[in-house]
Amino acid sequence: MAREFQRGHKAKISDLTAGRDLYIGVQIAGPGLTFDISCFGLDADERLSDDRYFIFFNQPKSPEEAIQQLGAQAGDTESFRVTLDSIPSAIQKLSFTATVDGAGQMSQIASGYLRIVAGGEEVARYSFSGAEFSTERAVMLGDFYLKDVWRFAAVGQGFDGGLDALLKNFGGEVAEEEPAPAPAQGGAPGFAPPGGAAAAPGFAAPGGGQPAPQPPQPAPAFGAPQGTPPQATPPQPAPQAPPQPAPAAQHTPPQAMPPQPAAGSPQMHGAPTIAAPLAPPGQTPPPGQVPPPGPPGQFPGQQPPFGGQVPGQAPPAPAPYGQPPAQPYPGQPGPGQPYGQPQGAPQGVPQGQGGAPGVQAALAQYREAPTGQRWTPQNPRLMRVDLGVGGQPVLARQGTMVLYQGKVDFSYKGAGFRGRIVGNATGQEMQLMRCTGQGQVFLAENAAELHPIELQGDAICVSAESVLAFDESLQHEVRRIEGHGIPGGALFTMQFQGTGTVIVKTEGTPVVLPVTPTTFADSNAIVAWSAGSQVIISSQVRLRRAAYPGHSGETVNLQFRGAPGNFIVVQPYEV
């Protein structure tokens, strides 16, 4: 039975099949749309350093034929044959992509999938639909990448700029088109298949050497057992020479960039996938063109902050002091206009008619940002955890779930009788819930800022009040901080240790300081510190000061000492 993948899920190829000769089938159904499906062979820096490993309709196989494009067969829109053991060591990743040929967007897809077949049996399938996209014209479907062993990741990351945007994302250069003296009317985009070209030959299925029948039919059985005689491949007709179009319609293979990664370019599978930037509303580039760079400090293709002003429009002159602005603020009705009615829209017209593109564009910057990681900040105050990554349950503070997707179970996580006694006595009691399943859970609490801290066998001390959630694999216990001159004679904190992630919440943006012999912090503002730090309570309470009214208000401070590398985290707020 094929294993079903969701966007962001990963697995070792050896966990799916023992075969190394794989069939990759891609099927995309979209009314009136044509798709170009390609494979990029990337180096260790995830760059297209050798353009011979860009496998597409004009270059259907790699030099050693480890990657071959087979064409439409077995019910698939496009198919490939990948022999993992024959891929050269310089190629560390294969990225399978799909782009819209001509006008259209990925949101118009009715359904689609990428599947892996080995030995005639489908072992994995990643299904997707147009509901997962908006204005994208290209999408990275799935990756085969080498990380000690070959692995597969379902990506589902979109690009607005089409094939050229993918080429530049992978470090390729798109040759500038020469101006044509007489451009052909209604010509196909530069990356469209040549008209009248013969379809790519289908890989022969075992048993007979007959042409593949019309779908549905089983996929070719790659990786046949040893000793099986090779099957005859039917002779293929010589491809017809395509008509020579104008120079503007020719496609030039991308030029390889040097293998250095671009500045600020994240590693796709060090942190497996990244969220695709969205083009500003109303500025979807034409086919084959990359969106222009934005202003300084803005990622390419990122939507600018919504300010209610159309791009290219001159800003209105400021109104005199004390007078209402001539142009209402975004979302504010104008004079004599009912609340909630779009500006300039005639009254009595339903708001949903003709306004969907504008609404989608305005909300695009708030879309979910999956990265394939277990913990992903959606914004500074909202955290997304994918329970299917890692397979470990998550413990979260009760009542912090604001949204979840998929099959998720929530249950009460008790601390036991002894834990309740210790928690009540020390003030470090946490009311927790246990999240299990195969979905995604979104966590937040009172719009506090959230910070994921990943532990790799080390430890950190955090006040229980500042903990939002953590992996169940982490060990946690109450620690005592000795001191004199304070009520109760001691302070307490929680220590987390092991391998996993703990989500710490703060009021405002915290500051992280190194520990020095003269580092002091207010006990009410401290959030966390490294477990290797020595903590000493420094009390400012004196009898003479207590005998008279008024004091500084800084009665209890914590002094930190430790070797270089220790740190403290302090928030701009006193609990």
PDB file of N, CA and C in Angstrom, residues 500-532:
ATOM      1  N   GLY A 500      15.259  18.090  21.958  1.00  0.00           N
ATOM      2  CA  GLY A 500      13.924  18.539  21.590  1.00  0.00           C
ATOM      3  C   GLY A 500      13.849  20.053  21.629  1.00  0.00           C
ATOM      4  N   THR A 501      12.636  20.575  21.568  1.00  0.00           N
ATOM      5  CA  THR A 501      12.416  22.020  21.501  1.00  0.00           C
ATOM      6  C   THR A 501      11.458  22.446  22.597  1.00  0.00           C
ATOM      7  N   VAL A 502      11.774  23.553  23.243  1.00  0.00           N
ATOM      8  CA  VAL A 502      10.877  24.170  24.215  1.00  0.00           C
ATOM      9  C   VAL A 502      10.538  25.567  23.694  1.00  0.00           C
ATOM     10  N   ILE A 503       9.250  25.914  23.749  1.00  0.00           N
ATOM     11  CA  ILE A 503       8.771  27.215  23.274  1.00  0.00           C
ATOM     12  C   ILE A 503       8.626  28.137  24.481  1.00  0.00           C
ATOM     13  N   VAL A 504       9.402  29.216  24.473  1.00  0.00           N
ATOM     14  CA  VAL A 504       9.410  30.178  25.576  1.00  0.00           C
ATOM     15  C   VAL A 504       8.635  31.407  25.133  1.00  0.00           C
ATOM     16  N   LYS A 505       7.782  31.928  26.009  1.00  0.00           N
ATOM     17  CA  LYS A 505       6.999  33.128  25.690  1.00  0.00           C
ATOM     18  C   LYS A 505       7.477  34.296  26.542  1.00  0.00           C
ATOM     19  N   THR A 506       7.471  35.464  25.940  1.00  0.00           N
ATOM     20  CA  THR A 506       7.907  36.678  26.630  1.00  0.00           C
ATOM     21  C   THR A 506       6.906  37.787  26.373  1.00  0.00           C
ATOM     22  N   GLU A 507       6.898  38.754  27.260  1.00  0.00           N
ATOM     23  CA  GLU A 507       6.134  39.978  27.069  1.00  0.00           C
ATOM     24  C   GLU A 507       7.065  40.998  26.438  1.00  0.00           C
ATOM     25  N   GLY A 508       6.940  41.191  25.125  1.00  0.00           N
ATOM     26  CA  GLY A 508       7.856  42.062  24.417  1.00  0.00           C
ATOM     27  C   GLY A 508       9.082  41.300  23.941  1.00  0.00           C
ATOM     28  N   THR A 509       9.935  41.997  23.226  1.00  0.00           N
ATOM     29  CA  THR A 509      11.136  41.379  22.669  1.00  0.00           C
ATOM     30  C   THR A 509      12.213  41.292  23.739  1.00  0.00           C
ATOM     31  N   PRO A 510      12.734  40.098  24.015  1.00  0.00           N
ATOM     32  CA  PRO A 510      13.713  39.941  25.091  1.00  0.00           C
ATOM     33  C   PRO A 510      15.115  40.344  24.636  1.00  0.00           C
ATOM     34  N   VAL A 511      16.032  40.366  25.588  1.00  0.00           N
ATOM     35  CA  VAL A 511      17.442  40.598  25.318  1.00  0.00           C
ATOM     36  C   VAL A 511      18.229  39.433  25.908  1.00  0.00           C
ATOM     37  N   VAL A 512      19.232  38.969  25.172  1.00  0.00           N
ATOM     38  CA  VAL A 512      20.089  37.876  25.617  1.00  0.00           C
ATOM     39  C   VAL A 512      21.460  38.453  25.926  1.00  0.00           C
ATOM     40  N   LEU A 513      21.937  38.231  27.148  1.00  0.00           N
ATOM     41  CA  LEU A 513      23.216  38.778  27.590  1.00  0.00           C
ATOM     42  C   LEU A 513      24.145  37.652  28.009  1.00  0.00           C
ATOM     43  N   PRO A 514      25.447  37.796  27.746  1.00  0.00           N
ATOM     44  CA  PRO A 514      26.404  36.806  28.261  1.00  0.00           C
ATOM     45  C   PRO A 514      26.584  36.969  29.762  1.00  0.00           C
ATOM     46  N   VAL A 515      26.918  35.886  30.405  1.00  0.00           N
ATOM     47  CA  VAL A 515      27.109  35.892  31.858  1.00  0.00           C
ATOM     48  C   VAL A 515      28.524  36.374  32.172  1.00  0.00           C
ATOM     49  N   THR A 516      28.616  37.401  33.006  1.00  0.00           N
ATOM     50  CA  THR A 516      29.886  37.922  33.506  1.00  0.00           C
ATOM     51  C   THR A 516      29.814  38.005  35.031  1.00  0.00           C
ATOM     52  N   PRO A 517      30.920  38.223  35.721  1.00  0.00           N
ATOM     53  CA  PRO A 517      30.846  38.325  37.194  1.00  0.00           C
ATOM     54  C   PRO A 517      29.983  39.476  37.678  1.00  0.00           C
ATOM     55  N   THR A 518      29.649  40.429  36.816  1.00  0.00           N
ATOM     56  CA  THR A 518      28.850  41.572  37.252  1.00  0.00           C
ATOM     57  C   THR A 518      27.499  41.597  36.551  1.00  0.00           C
ATOM     58  N   THR A 519      26.940  40.427  36.249  1.00  0.00           N
ATOM     59  CA  THR A 519      25.636  40.348  35.585  1.00  0.00           C
ATOM     60  C   THR A 519      24.553  40.121  36.638  1.00  0.00           C
ATOM     61  N   PHE A 520      23.639  41.078  36.762  1.00  0.00           N
ATOM     62  CA  PHE A 520      22.518  40.986  37.689  1.00  0.00           C
ATOM     63  C   PHE A 520      21.225  41.131  36.889  1.00  0.00           C
ATOM     64  N   ALA A 521      20.164  40.490  37.358  1.00  0.00           N
ATOM     65  CA  ALA A 521      18.861  40.591  36.706  1.00  0.00           C
ATOM     66  C   ALA A 521      17.768  40.618  37.753  1.00  0.00           C
ATOM     67  N   ASP A 522      16.707  41.326  37.450  1.00  0.00           N
ATOM     68  CA  ASP A 522      15.542  41.372  38.329  1.00  0.00           C
ATOM     69  C   ASP A 522      14.871  40.005  38.307  1.00  0.00           C
ATOM     70  N   SER A 523      14.551  39.475  39.454  1.00  0.00           N
ATOM     71  CA  SER A 523      13.940  38.149  39.536  1.00  0.00           C
ATOM     72  C   SER A 523      12.566  38.108  38.898  1.00  0.00           C
ATOM     73  N   ASN A 524      11.911  39.265  38.754  1.00  0.00           N
ATOM     74  CA  ASN A 524      10.598  39.311  38.129  1.00  0.00           C
ATOM     75  C   ASN A 524      10.661  39.493  36.611  1.00  0.00           C
ATOM     76  N   ALA A 525      11.839  39.806  36.068  1.00  0.00           N
ATOM     77  CA  ALA A 525      11.986  40.031  34.635  1.00  0.00           C
ATOM     78  C   ALA A 525      12.778  38.925  33.950  1.00  0.00           C
ATOM     79  N   ILE A 526      13.496  38.114  34.725  1.00  0.00           N
ATOM     80  CA  ILE A 526      14.295  37.049  34.124  1.00  0.00           C
ATOM     81  C   ILE A 526      13.367  35.979  33.534  1.00  0.00           C
ATOM     82  N   VAL A 527      13.697  35.499  32.342  1.00  0.00           N
ATOM     83  CA  VAL A 527      12.893  34.491  31.659  1.00  0.00           C
ATOM     84  C   VAL A 527      13.586  33.139  31.679  1.00  0.00           C
ATOM     85  N   ALA A 528      14.854  33.119  31.311  1.00  0.00           N
ATOM     86  CA  ALA A 528      15.580  31.852  31.211  1.00  0.00           C
ATOM     87  C   ALA A 528      17.060  32.120  31.323  1.00  0.00           C
ATOM     88  N   TRP A 529      17.805  31.048  31.599  1.00  0.00           N
ATOM     89  CA  TRP A 529      19.261  31.133  31.606  1.00  0.00           C
ATOM     90  C   TRP A 529      19.840  29.745  31.365  1.00  0.00           C
ATOM     91  N   SER A 530      21.093  29.707  30.929  1.00  0.00           N
ATOM     92  CA  SER A 530      21.756  28.438  30.678  1.00  0.00           C
ATOM     93  C   SER A 530      21.956  27.690  31.984  1.00  0.00           C
ATOM     94  N   ALA A 531      21.777  26.358  31.914  1.00  0.00           N
ATOM     95  CA  ALA A 531      21.814  25.562  33.139  1.00  0.00           C
ATOM     96  C   ALA A 531      23.197  25.539  33.766  1.00  0.00           C
ATOM     97  N   GLY A 532      24.237  25.877  32.997  1.00  0.00           N
ATOM     98  CA  GLY A 532      25.585  25.883  33.549  1.00  0.00           C
ATOM     99  C   GLY A 532      25.912  27.119  34.356  1.00  0.00           C
TER     100      GLY A 532
END
